[in-house]
Amino acid sequence: MTHALLGSYCVQSLFGDYDSHEHGVGVQYFSHVNFASQQSQELLEQIAEMHKAHRSVEVVVVIVAAVVAVVAVVVVVAVVVVVVIVAVVVVVE
């Protein structure tokens, strides 16, 4: 859910308000954007549905959401790195 919400804000910031004439039906208009390392079709469909609900979202809100998404990814990567380092240290000892 969080990935989808943050992804929908990213789509909003990149493509503006959803317009069925401009964006069509489905996820083709943003499917080239990577939101997760292993994103599924289900995630893309959730992003598309949430994007349709956004209307003239303030640019500041979109920027804050994008920054929060980046920070969340950095935190997850940092945690994974720490876990790997701890595992290596335990194995070496």
PDB file of C-alpha atoms in Angstrom, residues 82-93:
ATOM      1  CA  VAL A  82      23.856  -3.567   8.349  1.00  0.00           C
ATOM      2  CA  VAL A  83      22.222  -7.001   8.453  1.00  0.00           C
ATOM      3  CA  VAL A  84      24.640  -8.312   5.818  1.00  0.00           C
ATOM      4  CA  ILE A  85      27.645  -6.870   7.668  1.00  0.00           C
ATOM      5  CA  VAL A  86      26.490  -8.410  10.955  1.00  0.00           C
ATOM      6  CA  ALA A  87      25.931 -11.764   9.241  1.00  0.00           C
ATOM      7  CA  VAL A  88      29.422 -11.662   7.718  1.00  0.00           C
ATOM      8  CA  VAL A  89      30.991 -10.771  11.071  1.00  0.00           C
ATOM      9  CA  VAL A  90      29.129 -13.632  12.801  1.00  0.00           C
ATOM     10  CA  VAL A  91      30.200 -16.119  10.115  1.00  0.00           C
ATOM     11  CA  VAL A  92      33.834 -14.962  10.211  1.00  0.00           C
ATOM     12  CA  GLU A  93      33.996 -15.317  14.000  1.00  0.00           C
TER      13      GLU A  93
END
